[in-house]
GROMACS .gro file of C-alpha atoms in nm:
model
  440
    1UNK     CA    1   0.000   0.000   0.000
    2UNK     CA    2   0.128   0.379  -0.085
    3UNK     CA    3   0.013   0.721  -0.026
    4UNK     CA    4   0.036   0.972  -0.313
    5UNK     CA    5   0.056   1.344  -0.151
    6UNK     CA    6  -0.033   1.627  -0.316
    7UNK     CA    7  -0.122   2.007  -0.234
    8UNK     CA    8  -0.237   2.019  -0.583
    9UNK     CA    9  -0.456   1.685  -0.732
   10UNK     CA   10  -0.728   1.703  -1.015
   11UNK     CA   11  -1.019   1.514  -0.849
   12UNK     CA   12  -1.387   1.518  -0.945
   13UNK     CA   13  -1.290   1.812  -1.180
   14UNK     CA   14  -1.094   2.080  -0.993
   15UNK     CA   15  -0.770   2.101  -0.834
   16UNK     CA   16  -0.744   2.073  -0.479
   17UNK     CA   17  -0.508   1.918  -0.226
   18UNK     CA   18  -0.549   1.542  -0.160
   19UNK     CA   19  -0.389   1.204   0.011
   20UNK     CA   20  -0.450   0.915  -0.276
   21UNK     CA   21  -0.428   0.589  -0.066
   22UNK     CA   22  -0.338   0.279  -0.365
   23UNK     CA   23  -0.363  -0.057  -0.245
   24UNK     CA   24  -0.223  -0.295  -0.491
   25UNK     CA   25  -0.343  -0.161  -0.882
   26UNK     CA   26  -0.656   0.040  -0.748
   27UNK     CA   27  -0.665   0.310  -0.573
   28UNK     CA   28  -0.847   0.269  -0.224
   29UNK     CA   29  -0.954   0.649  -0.154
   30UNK     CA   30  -0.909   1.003  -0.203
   31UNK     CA   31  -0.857   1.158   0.125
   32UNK     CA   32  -0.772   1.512   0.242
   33UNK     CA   33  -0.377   1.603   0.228
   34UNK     CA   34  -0.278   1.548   0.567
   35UNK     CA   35  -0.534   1.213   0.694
   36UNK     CA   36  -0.272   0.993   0.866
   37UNK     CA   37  -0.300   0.619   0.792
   38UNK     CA   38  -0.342   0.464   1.068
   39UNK     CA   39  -0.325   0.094   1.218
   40UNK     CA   40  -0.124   0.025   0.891
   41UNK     CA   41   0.271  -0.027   0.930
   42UNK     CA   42   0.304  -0.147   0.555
   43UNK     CA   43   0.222   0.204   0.408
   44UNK     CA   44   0.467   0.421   0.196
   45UNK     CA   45   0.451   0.748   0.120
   46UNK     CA   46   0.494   0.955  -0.178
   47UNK     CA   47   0.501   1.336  -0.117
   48UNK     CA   48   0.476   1.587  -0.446
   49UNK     CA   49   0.695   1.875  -0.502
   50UNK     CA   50   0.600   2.205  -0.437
   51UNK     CA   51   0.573   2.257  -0.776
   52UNK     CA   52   0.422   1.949  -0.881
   53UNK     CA   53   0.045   1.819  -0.941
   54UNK     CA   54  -0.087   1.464  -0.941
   55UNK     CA   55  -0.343   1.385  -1.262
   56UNK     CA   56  -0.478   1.044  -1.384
   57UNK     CA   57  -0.266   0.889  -1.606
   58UNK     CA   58  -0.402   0.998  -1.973
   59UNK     CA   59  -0.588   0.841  -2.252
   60UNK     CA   60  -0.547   0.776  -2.618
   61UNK     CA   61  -0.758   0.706  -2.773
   62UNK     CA   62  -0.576   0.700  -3.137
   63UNK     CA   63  -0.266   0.592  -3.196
   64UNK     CA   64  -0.172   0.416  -3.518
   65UNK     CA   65   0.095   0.151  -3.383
   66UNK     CA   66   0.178  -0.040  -3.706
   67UNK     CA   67   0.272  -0.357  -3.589
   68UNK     CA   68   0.317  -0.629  -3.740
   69UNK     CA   69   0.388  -0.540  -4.050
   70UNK     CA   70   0.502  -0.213  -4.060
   71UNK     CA   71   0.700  -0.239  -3.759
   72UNK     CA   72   0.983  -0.029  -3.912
   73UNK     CA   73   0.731   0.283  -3.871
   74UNK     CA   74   0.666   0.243  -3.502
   75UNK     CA   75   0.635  -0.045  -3.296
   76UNK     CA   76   0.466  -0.155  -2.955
   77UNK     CA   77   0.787  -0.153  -2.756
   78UNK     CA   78   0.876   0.234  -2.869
   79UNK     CA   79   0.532   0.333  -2.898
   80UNK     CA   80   0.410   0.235  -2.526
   81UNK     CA   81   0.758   0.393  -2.408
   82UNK     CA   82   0.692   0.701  -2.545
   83UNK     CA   83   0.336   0.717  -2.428
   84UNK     CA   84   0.466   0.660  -2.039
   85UNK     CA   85   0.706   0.900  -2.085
   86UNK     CA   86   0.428   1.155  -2.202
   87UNK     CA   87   0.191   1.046  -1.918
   88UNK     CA   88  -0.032   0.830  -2.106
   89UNK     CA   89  -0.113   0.494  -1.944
   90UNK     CA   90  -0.351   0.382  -2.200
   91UNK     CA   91  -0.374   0.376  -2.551
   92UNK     CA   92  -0.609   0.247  -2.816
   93UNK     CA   93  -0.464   0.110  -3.104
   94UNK     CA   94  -0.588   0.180  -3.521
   95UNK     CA   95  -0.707  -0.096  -3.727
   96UNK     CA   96  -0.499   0.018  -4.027
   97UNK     CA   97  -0.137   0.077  -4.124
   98UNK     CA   98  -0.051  -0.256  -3.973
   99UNK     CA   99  -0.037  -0.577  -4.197
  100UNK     CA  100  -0.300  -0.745  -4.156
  101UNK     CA  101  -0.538  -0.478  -4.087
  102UNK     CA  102  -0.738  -0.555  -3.821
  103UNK     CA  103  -1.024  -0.630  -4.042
  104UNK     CA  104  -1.180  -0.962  -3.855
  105UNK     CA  105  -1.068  -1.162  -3.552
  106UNK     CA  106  -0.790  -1.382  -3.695
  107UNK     CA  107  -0.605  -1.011  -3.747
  108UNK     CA  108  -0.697  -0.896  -3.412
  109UNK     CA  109  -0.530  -1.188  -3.255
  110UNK     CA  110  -0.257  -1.160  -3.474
  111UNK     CA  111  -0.198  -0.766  -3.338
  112UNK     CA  112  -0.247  -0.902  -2.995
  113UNK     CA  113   0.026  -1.172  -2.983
  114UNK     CA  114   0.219  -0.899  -3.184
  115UNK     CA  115   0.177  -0.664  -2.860
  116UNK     CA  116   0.175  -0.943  -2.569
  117UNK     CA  117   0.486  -0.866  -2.364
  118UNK     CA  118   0.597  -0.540  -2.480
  119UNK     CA  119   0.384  -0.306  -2.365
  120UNK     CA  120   0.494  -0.064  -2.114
  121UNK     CA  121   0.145   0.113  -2.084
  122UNK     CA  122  -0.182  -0.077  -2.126
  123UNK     CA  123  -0.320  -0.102  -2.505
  124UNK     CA  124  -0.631  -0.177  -2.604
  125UNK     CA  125  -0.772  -0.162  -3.016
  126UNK     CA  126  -0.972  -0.049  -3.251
  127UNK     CA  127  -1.101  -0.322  -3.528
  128UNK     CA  128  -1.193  -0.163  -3.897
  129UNK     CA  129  -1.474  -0.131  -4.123
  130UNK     CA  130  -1.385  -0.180  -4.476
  131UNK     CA  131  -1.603  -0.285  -4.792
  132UNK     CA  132  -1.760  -0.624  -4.724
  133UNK     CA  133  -1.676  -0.676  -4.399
  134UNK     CA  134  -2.032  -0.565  -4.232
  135UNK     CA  135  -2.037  -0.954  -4.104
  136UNK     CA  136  -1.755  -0.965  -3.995
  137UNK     CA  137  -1.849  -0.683  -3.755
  138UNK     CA  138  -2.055  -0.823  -3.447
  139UNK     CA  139  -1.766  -1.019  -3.435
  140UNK     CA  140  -1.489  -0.802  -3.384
  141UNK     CA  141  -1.723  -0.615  -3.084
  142UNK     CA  142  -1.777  -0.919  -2.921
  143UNK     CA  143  -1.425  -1.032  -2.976
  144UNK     CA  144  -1.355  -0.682  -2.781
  145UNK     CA  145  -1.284  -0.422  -2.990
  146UNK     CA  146  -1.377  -0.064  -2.851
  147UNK     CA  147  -1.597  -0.024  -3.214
  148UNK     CA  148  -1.455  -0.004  -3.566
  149UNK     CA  149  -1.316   0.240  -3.817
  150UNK     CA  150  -1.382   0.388  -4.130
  151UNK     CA  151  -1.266   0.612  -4.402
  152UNK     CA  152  -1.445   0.782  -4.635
  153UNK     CA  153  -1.188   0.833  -4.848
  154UNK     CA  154  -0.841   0.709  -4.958
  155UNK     CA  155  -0.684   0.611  -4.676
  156UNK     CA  156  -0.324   0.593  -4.824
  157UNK     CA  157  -0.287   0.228  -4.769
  158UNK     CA  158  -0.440  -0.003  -5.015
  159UNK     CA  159  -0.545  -0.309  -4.792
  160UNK     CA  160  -0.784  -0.056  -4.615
  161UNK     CA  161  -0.999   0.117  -4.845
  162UNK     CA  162  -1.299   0.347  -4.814
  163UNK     CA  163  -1.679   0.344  -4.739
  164UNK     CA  164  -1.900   0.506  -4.941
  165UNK     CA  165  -2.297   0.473  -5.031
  166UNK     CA  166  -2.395   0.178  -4.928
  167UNK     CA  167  -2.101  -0.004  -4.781
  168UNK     CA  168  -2.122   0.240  -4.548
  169UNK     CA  169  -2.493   0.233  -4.501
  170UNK     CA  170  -2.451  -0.144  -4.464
  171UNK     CA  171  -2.203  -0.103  -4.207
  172UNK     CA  172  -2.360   0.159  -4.012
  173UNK     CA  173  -2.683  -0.084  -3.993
  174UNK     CA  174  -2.463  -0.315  -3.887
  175UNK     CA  175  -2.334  -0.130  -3.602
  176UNK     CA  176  -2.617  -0.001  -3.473
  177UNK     CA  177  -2.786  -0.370  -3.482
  178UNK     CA  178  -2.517  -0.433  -3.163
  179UNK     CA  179  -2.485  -0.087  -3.040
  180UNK     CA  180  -2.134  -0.032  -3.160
  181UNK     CA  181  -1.921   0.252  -3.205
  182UNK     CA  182  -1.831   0.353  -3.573
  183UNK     CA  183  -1.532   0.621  -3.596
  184UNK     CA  184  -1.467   0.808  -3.908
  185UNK     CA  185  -1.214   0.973  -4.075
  186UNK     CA  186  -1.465   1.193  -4.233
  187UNK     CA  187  -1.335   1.346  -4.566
  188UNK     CA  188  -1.522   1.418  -4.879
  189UNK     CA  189  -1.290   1.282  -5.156
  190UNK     CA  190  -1.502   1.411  -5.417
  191UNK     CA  191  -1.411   1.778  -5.285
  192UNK     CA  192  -1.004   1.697  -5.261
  193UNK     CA  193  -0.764   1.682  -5.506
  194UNK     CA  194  -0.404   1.611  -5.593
  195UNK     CA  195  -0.130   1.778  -5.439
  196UNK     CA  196   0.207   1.842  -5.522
  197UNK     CA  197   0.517   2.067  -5.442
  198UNK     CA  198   0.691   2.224  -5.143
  199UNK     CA  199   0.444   2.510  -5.108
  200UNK     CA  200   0.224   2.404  -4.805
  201UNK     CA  201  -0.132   2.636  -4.872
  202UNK     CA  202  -0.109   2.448  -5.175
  203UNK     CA  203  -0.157   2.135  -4.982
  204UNK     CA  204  -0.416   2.284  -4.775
  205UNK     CA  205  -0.607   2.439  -5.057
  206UNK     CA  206  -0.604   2.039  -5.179
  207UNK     CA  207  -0.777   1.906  -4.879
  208UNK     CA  208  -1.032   2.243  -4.820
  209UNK     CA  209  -1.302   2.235  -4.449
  210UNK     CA  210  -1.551   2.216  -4.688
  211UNK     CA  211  -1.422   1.816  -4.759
  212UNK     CA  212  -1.479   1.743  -4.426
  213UNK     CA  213  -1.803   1.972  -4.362
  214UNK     CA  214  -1.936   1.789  -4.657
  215UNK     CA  215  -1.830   1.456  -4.529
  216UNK     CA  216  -1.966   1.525  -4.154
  217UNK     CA  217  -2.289   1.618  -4.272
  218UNK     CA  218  -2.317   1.295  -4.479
  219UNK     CA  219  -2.233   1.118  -4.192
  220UNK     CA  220  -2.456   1.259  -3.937
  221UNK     CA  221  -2.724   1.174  -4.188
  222UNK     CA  222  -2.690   0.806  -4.152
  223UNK     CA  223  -2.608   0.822  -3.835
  224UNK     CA  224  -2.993   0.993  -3.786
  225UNK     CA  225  -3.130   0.743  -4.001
  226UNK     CA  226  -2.974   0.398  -3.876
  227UNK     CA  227  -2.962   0.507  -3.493
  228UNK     CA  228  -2.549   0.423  -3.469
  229UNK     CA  229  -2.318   0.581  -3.257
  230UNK     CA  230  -2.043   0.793  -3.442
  231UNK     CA  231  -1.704   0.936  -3.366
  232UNK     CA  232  -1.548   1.208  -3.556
  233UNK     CA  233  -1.159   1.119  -3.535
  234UNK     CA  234  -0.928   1.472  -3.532
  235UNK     CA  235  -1.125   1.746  -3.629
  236UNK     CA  236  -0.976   2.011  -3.831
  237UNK     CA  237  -1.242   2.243  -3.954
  238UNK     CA  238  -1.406   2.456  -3.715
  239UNK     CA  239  -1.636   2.493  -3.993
  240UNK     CA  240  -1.819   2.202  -3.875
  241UNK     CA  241  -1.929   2.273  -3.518
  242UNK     CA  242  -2.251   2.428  -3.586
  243UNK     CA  243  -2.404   2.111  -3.768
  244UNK     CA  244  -2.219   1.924  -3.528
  245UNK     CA  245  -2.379   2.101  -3.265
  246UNK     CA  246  -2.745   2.080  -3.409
  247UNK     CA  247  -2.688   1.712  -3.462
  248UNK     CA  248  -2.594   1.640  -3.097
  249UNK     CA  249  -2.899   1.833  -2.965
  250UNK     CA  250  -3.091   1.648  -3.193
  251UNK     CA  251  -3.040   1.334  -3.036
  252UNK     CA  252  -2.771   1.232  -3.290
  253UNK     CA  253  -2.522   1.018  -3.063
  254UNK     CA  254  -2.221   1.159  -3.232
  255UNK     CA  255  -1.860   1.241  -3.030
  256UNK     CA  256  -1.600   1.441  -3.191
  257UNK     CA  257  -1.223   1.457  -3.132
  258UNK     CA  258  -0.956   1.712  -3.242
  259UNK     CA  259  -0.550   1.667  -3.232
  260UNK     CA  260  -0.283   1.894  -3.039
  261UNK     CA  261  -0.129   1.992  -3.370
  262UNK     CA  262  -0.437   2.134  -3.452
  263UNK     CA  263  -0.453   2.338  -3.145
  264UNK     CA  264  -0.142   2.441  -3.130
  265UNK     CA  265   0.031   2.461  -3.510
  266UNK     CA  266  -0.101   2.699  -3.783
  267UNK     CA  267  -0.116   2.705  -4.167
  268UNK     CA  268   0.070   3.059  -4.196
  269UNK     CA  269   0.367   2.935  -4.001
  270UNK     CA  270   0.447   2.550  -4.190
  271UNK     CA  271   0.769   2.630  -4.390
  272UNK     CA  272   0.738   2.557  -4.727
  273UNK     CA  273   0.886   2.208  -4.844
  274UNK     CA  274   0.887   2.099  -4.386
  275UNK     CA  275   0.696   1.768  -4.470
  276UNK     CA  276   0.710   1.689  -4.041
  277UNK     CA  277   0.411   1.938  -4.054
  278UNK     CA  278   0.203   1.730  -4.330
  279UNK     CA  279  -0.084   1.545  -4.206
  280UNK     CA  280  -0.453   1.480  -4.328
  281UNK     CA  281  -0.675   1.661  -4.290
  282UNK     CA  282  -0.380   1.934  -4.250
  283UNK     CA  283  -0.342   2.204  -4.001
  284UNK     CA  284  -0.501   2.498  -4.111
  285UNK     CA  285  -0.491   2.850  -4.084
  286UNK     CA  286  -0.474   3.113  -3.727
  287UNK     CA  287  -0.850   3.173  -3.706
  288UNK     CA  288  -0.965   2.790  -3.738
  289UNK     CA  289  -0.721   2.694  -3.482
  290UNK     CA  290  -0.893   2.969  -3.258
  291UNK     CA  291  -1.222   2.877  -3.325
  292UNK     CA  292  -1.128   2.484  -3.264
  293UNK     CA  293  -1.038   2.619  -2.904
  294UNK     CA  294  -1.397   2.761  -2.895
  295UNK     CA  295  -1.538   2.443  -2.950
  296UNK     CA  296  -1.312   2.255  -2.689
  297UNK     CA  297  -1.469   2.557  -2.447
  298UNK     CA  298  -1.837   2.521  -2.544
  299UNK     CA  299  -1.806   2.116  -2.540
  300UNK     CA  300  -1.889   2.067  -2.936
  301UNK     CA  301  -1.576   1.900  -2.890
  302UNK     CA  302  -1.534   1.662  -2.685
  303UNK     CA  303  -1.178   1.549  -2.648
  304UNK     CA  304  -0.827   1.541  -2.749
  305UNK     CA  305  -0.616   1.251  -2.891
  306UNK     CA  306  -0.250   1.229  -3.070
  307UNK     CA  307  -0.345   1.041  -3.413
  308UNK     CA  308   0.022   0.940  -3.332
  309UNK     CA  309   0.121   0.834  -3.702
  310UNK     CA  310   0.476   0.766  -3.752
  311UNK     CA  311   0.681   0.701  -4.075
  312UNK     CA  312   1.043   0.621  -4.175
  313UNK     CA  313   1.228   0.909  -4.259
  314UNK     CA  314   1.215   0.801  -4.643
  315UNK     CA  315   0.840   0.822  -4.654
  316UNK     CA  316   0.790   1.204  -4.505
  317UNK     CA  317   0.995   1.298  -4.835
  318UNK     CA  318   1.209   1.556  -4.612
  319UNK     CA  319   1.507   1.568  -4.894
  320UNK     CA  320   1.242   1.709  -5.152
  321UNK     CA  321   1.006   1.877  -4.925
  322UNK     CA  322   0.667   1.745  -5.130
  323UNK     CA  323   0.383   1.789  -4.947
  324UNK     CA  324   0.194   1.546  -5.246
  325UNK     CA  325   0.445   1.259  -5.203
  326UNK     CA  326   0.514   1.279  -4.844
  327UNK     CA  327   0.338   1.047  -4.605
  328UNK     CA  328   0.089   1.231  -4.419
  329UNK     CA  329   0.103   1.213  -4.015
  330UNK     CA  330   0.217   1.369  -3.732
  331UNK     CA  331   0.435   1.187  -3.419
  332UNK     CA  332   0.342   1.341  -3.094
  333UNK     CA  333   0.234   1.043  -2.889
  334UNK     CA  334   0.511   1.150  -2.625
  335UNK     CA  335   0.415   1.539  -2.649
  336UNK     CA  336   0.061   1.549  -2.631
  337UNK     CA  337   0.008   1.702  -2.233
  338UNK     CA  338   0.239   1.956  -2.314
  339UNK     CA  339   0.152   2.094  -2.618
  340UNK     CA  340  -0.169   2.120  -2.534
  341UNK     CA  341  -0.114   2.248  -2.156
  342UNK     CA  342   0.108   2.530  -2.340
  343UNK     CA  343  -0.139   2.666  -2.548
  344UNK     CA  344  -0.418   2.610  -2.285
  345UNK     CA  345  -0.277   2.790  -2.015
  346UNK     CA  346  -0.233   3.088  -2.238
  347UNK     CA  347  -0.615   3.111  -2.304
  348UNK     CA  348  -0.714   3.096  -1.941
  349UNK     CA  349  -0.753   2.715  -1.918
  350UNK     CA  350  -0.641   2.473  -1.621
  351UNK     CA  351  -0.514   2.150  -1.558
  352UNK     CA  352  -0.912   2.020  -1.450
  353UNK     CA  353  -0.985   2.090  -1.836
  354UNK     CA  354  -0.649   1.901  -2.000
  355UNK     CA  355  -0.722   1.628  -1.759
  356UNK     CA  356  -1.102   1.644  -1.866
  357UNK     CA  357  -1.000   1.655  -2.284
  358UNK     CA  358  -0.698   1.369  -2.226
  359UNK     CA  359  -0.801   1.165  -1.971
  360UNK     CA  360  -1.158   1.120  -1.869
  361UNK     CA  361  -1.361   1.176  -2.196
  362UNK     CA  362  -1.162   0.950  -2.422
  363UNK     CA  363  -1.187   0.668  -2.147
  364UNK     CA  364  -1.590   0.723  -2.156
  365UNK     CA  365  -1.571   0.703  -2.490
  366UNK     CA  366  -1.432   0.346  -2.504
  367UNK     CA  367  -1.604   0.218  -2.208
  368UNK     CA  368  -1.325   0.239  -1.994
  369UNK     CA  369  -1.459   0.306  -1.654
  370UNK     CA  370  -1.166   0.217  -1.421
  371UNK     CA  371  -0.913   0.458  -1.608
  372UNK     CA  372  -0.866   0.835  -1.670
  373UNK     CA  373  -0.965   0.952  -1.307
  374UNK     CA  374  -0.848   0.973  -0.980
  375UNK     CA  375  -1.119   0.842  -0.766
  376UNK     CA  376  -1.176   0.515  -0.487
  377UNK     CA  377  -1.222   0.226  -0.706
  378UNK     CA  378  -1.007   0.344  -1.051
  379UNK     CA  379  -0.729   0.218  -1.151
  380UNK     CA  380  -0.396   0.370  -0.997
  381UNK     CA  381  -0.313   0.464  -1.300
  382UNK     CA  382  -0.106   0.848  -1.256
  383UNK     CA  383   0.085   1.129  -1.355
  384UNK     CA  384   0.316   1.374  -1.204
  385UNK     CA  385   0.363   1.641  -1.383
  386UNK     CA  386   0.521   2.037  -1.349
  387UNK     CA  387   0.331   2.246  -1.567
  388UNK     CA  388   0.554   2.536  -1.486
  389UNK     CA  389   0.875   2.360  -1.598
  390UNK     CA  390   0.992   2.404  -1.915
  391UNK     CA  391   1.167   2.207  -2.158
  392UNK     CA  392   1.314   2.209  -2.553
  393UNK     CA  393   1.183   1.894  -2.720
  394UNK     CA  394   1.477   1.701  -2.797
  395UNK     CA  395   1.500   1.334  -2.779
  396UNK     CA  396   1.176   1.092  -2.817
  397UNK     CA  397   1.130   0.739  -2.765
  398UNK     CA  398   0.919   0.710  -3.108
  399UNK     CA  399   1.077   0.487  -3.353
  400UNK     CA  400   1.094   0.760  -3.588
  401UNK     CA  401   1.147   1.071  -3.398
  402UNK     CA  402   1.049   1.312  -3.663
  403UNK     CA  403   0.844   1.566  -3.514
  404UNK     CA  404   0.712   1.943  -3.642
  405UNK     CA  405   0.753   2.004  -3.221
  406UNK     CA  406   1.161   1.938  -3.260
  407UNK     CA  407   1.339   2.254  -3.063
  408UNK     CA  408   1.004   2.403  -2.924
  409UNK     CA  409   0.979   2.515  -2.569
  410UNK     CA  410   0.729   2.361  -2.392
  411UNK     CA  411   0.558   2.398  -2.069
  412UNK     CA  412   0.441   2.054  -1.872
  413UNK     CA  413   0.723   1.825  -1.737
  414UNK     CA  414   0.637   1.486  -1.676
  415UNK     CA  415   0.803   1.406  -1.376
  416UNK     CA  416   0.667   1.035  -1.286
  417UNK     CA  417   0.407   0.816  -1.434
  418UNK     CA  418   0.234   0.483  -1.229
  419UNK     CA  419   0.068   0.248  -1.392
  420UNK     CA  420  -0.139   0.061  -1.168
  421UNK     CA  421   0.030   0.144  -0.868
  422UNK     CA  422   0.356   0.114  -0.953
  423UNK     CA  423   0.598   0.378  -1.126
  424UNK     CA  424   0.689   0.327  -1.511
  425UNK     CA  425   1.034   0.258  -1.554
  426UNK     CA  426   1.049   0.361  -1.915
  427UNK     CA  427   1.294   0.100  -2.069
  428UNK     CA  428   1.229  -0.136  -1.785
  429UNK     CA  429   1.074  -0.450  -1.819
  430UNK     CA  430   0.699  -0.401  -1.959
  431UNK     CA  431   0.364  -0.400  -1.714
  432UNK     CA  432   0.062  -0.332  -1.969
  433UNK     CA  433  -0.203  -0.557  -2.036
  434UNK     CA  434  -0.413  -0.555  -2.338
  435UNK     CA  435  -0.736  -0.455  -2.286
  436UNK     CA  436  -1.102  -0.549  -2.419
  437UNK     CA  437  -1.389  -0.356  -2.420
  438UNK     CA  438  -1.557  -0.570  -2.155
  439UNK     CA  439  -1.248  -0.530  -1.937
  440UNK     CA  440  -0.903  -0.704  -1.887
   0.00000   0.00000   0.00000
């Protein structure tokens, strides 16, 4: 048994001073700062730094892994180290960039004895919705998978392509049959075209909001008409809120996500031919960052997740700087709490709101009821963090530490993270478990 002290805790929403009492991988109870434990000789003690605060351990909720198969882009060893390093003890794995995708069971249990023993944070996964696979569905969910994703357009790899009229229809019905979760990558490709050349508003002029306003509003369509459950995965229009909005007060069970490089990079500042910045749908300009932020405020959006997608240094194109050829995602599974606790704190935000973005709403979204809080009963599952400390982003424990972050200052150092009631030793030997959606 150990006692976590902190003058400064997020708990039930709001920072305060607290005693958190873990016994074993749970945490017993949340107690005020100075309750002595008494009768109890086998009790250590943990006491925070002055400057430090205690969070839950954070949640994300999309990370593309790529293993097996494309292992040489990121794998679970590096990707789980990199998440405990960042504070994140769980993350949900993508169906897609891995080979096989995980398209039916046989590939989910090939991912999971791919994973089994390296993972230094707990992991959990996503299973995909391709063409012809609506059967296959039910299965994956009750094989547990935390729901399924689609595209809607190219995805960029060939063994996962899009749904459109009625494969997506079909699958939708499916879904809802079960009471699933679909997530989209929610793109119009009728509205995008071909890009090419170093000059990045070229790029985003390819992939315009009005691709994924027109894509969102087809989706929340269905999602009206079959009943499902739908996720919109990072969100980078701010175009899209209002109908997202009316949707939701409609009754339309639809979550949305965004991504901290759309909160915190901007269109006007991507140097022409930097291919670390390329990612789809792209970062955008000043104003729809700022008006992203307004929809984290008001609650159209719900949460915030890395879309950690990796590459080998060959495939972001960085000797010839094309935005057309380069692979398009952005590493920041490691950087997530402090990107977006740098730009938060600047517009008035607090820890109780990261914790609520990171932590707590992406573990409601999967079902996850034991993780992203700090409360009696949860898992002891923790952070440490000084969000006055800076640091230069430097070294990463991604595969492929390519990163538009590389040489920022940052605010947020993570100073400790437990995973179940024990500290992560990043590089030791690994403590996750892979997770199901109807528990361990």
């Amino acid at each position: 048994m150990i006692v976590l002290r902190a003058q400064r805790a997020v708990v039930d929403g709001a920072e305060r001073p607290a005693a958190v009492l873990v016994d074993g991988e749970r945490i017993e109870a949340v107690l005020p700062y100075d309750t002595p434990i008494d009768g109890r000789s086998d009790v250590g003690e943990v006491v925070l730094a002055d400057d430090e605060v205690l969070l839950p351990g954070l949640v994300d909720t999309h990370v593309h892994v790529n293993e097996p198969g494309r292992t040489e882009w990121e794998g679970f060893a590096s990707a789980t180290r990199a998440a405990a390093a960042g504070g994140v003890t769980t993350i949900v794995d993508m169906p897609l960039n891995a080979l096989p995708p995980t398209v039916d069971v046989a590939a989910l249990e090939v991912k999971r004895k791919a994973a089994a023993g390296q993972c230094t944070v707990d992991v959990g996964f996503w299973g995909g919705a391709v063409p012809g696979n609506a059967g296959e569905l039910r299965a994956l969910h009750d094989a547990g998978v935390f729901g399924v994703k689609c595209f809607l357009l190219d995805s960029g790899v060939a063994e996962f392509p899009p749904l459109v009229g009625e494969d997506l229809a079909a699958a939708l019905h499916a879904v809802a049959a079960f009471d699933g979760l679909m997530i989209v990558h929610a793109e119009d490709g009728t509205l995008v075209r071909e890009a090419s050349g170093r000059r990045y508003l070229d790029f985003v002029a390819s992939r315009p909001r009005a691709a994924e306003d027109s894509a969102i509003a087809a989706l929340l369509a269905l999602a009206r008409e079959t009943g499902a459950r739908v996720h919109v995965v990072h969100l980078s229009s701010a175009d899209a809120l209002p109908q997202l909005a009316a949707a939701r007060a409609d009754g339309v069970r639809v979550t949305v996500e965004t991504c901290p490089h759309y909160l915190a990079l901007t269109a006007e500042e991507v140097p022409d031919g930097d291919t670390r910045f390329k990612c789809c749908p792209p970062v955008r300009e000043a104003d729809n960052r700022d008006a992203l932020w307004r929809g984290l405020a008001d609650g159209v959006i719900d949460m915030v997740v890395s879309d950690h997608s990796p590459c080998t240094a060959d495939l972001k194109q960085l000797d010839r700087g094309d935005f057309g050829a380069a692979w398009g995602g952005i590493a920041s599974l490691q950087l997530g709490l402090p990107v977006v606790w740098a730009q938060a704190r600047e517009r008035g935000h607090c820890l109780a709101d990261v914790v609520r973005w990171m932590a707590e709403r992406p573990a409601a979204l999967v079902g996850l009821e034991r993780k992203g809080r700090i409360a009696a009963g949860a898992d002891a599952d923790l952070t440490i963090v000084a969000p006055d400390a800076t640091f230069t982003v430097g070294k990463l424990h991604h595969r492929n530490p390519i990163t538009p972050y590389a040489g920022r200052e940052l605010h947020g150092v993570v100073r400790s993270t437990w995973l179940r009631g024990e500290q992560v030793d990043v590089g030791g030997v690994p403590r996750g478990r892979l997770l199901s959606r109807e528990g361990e």
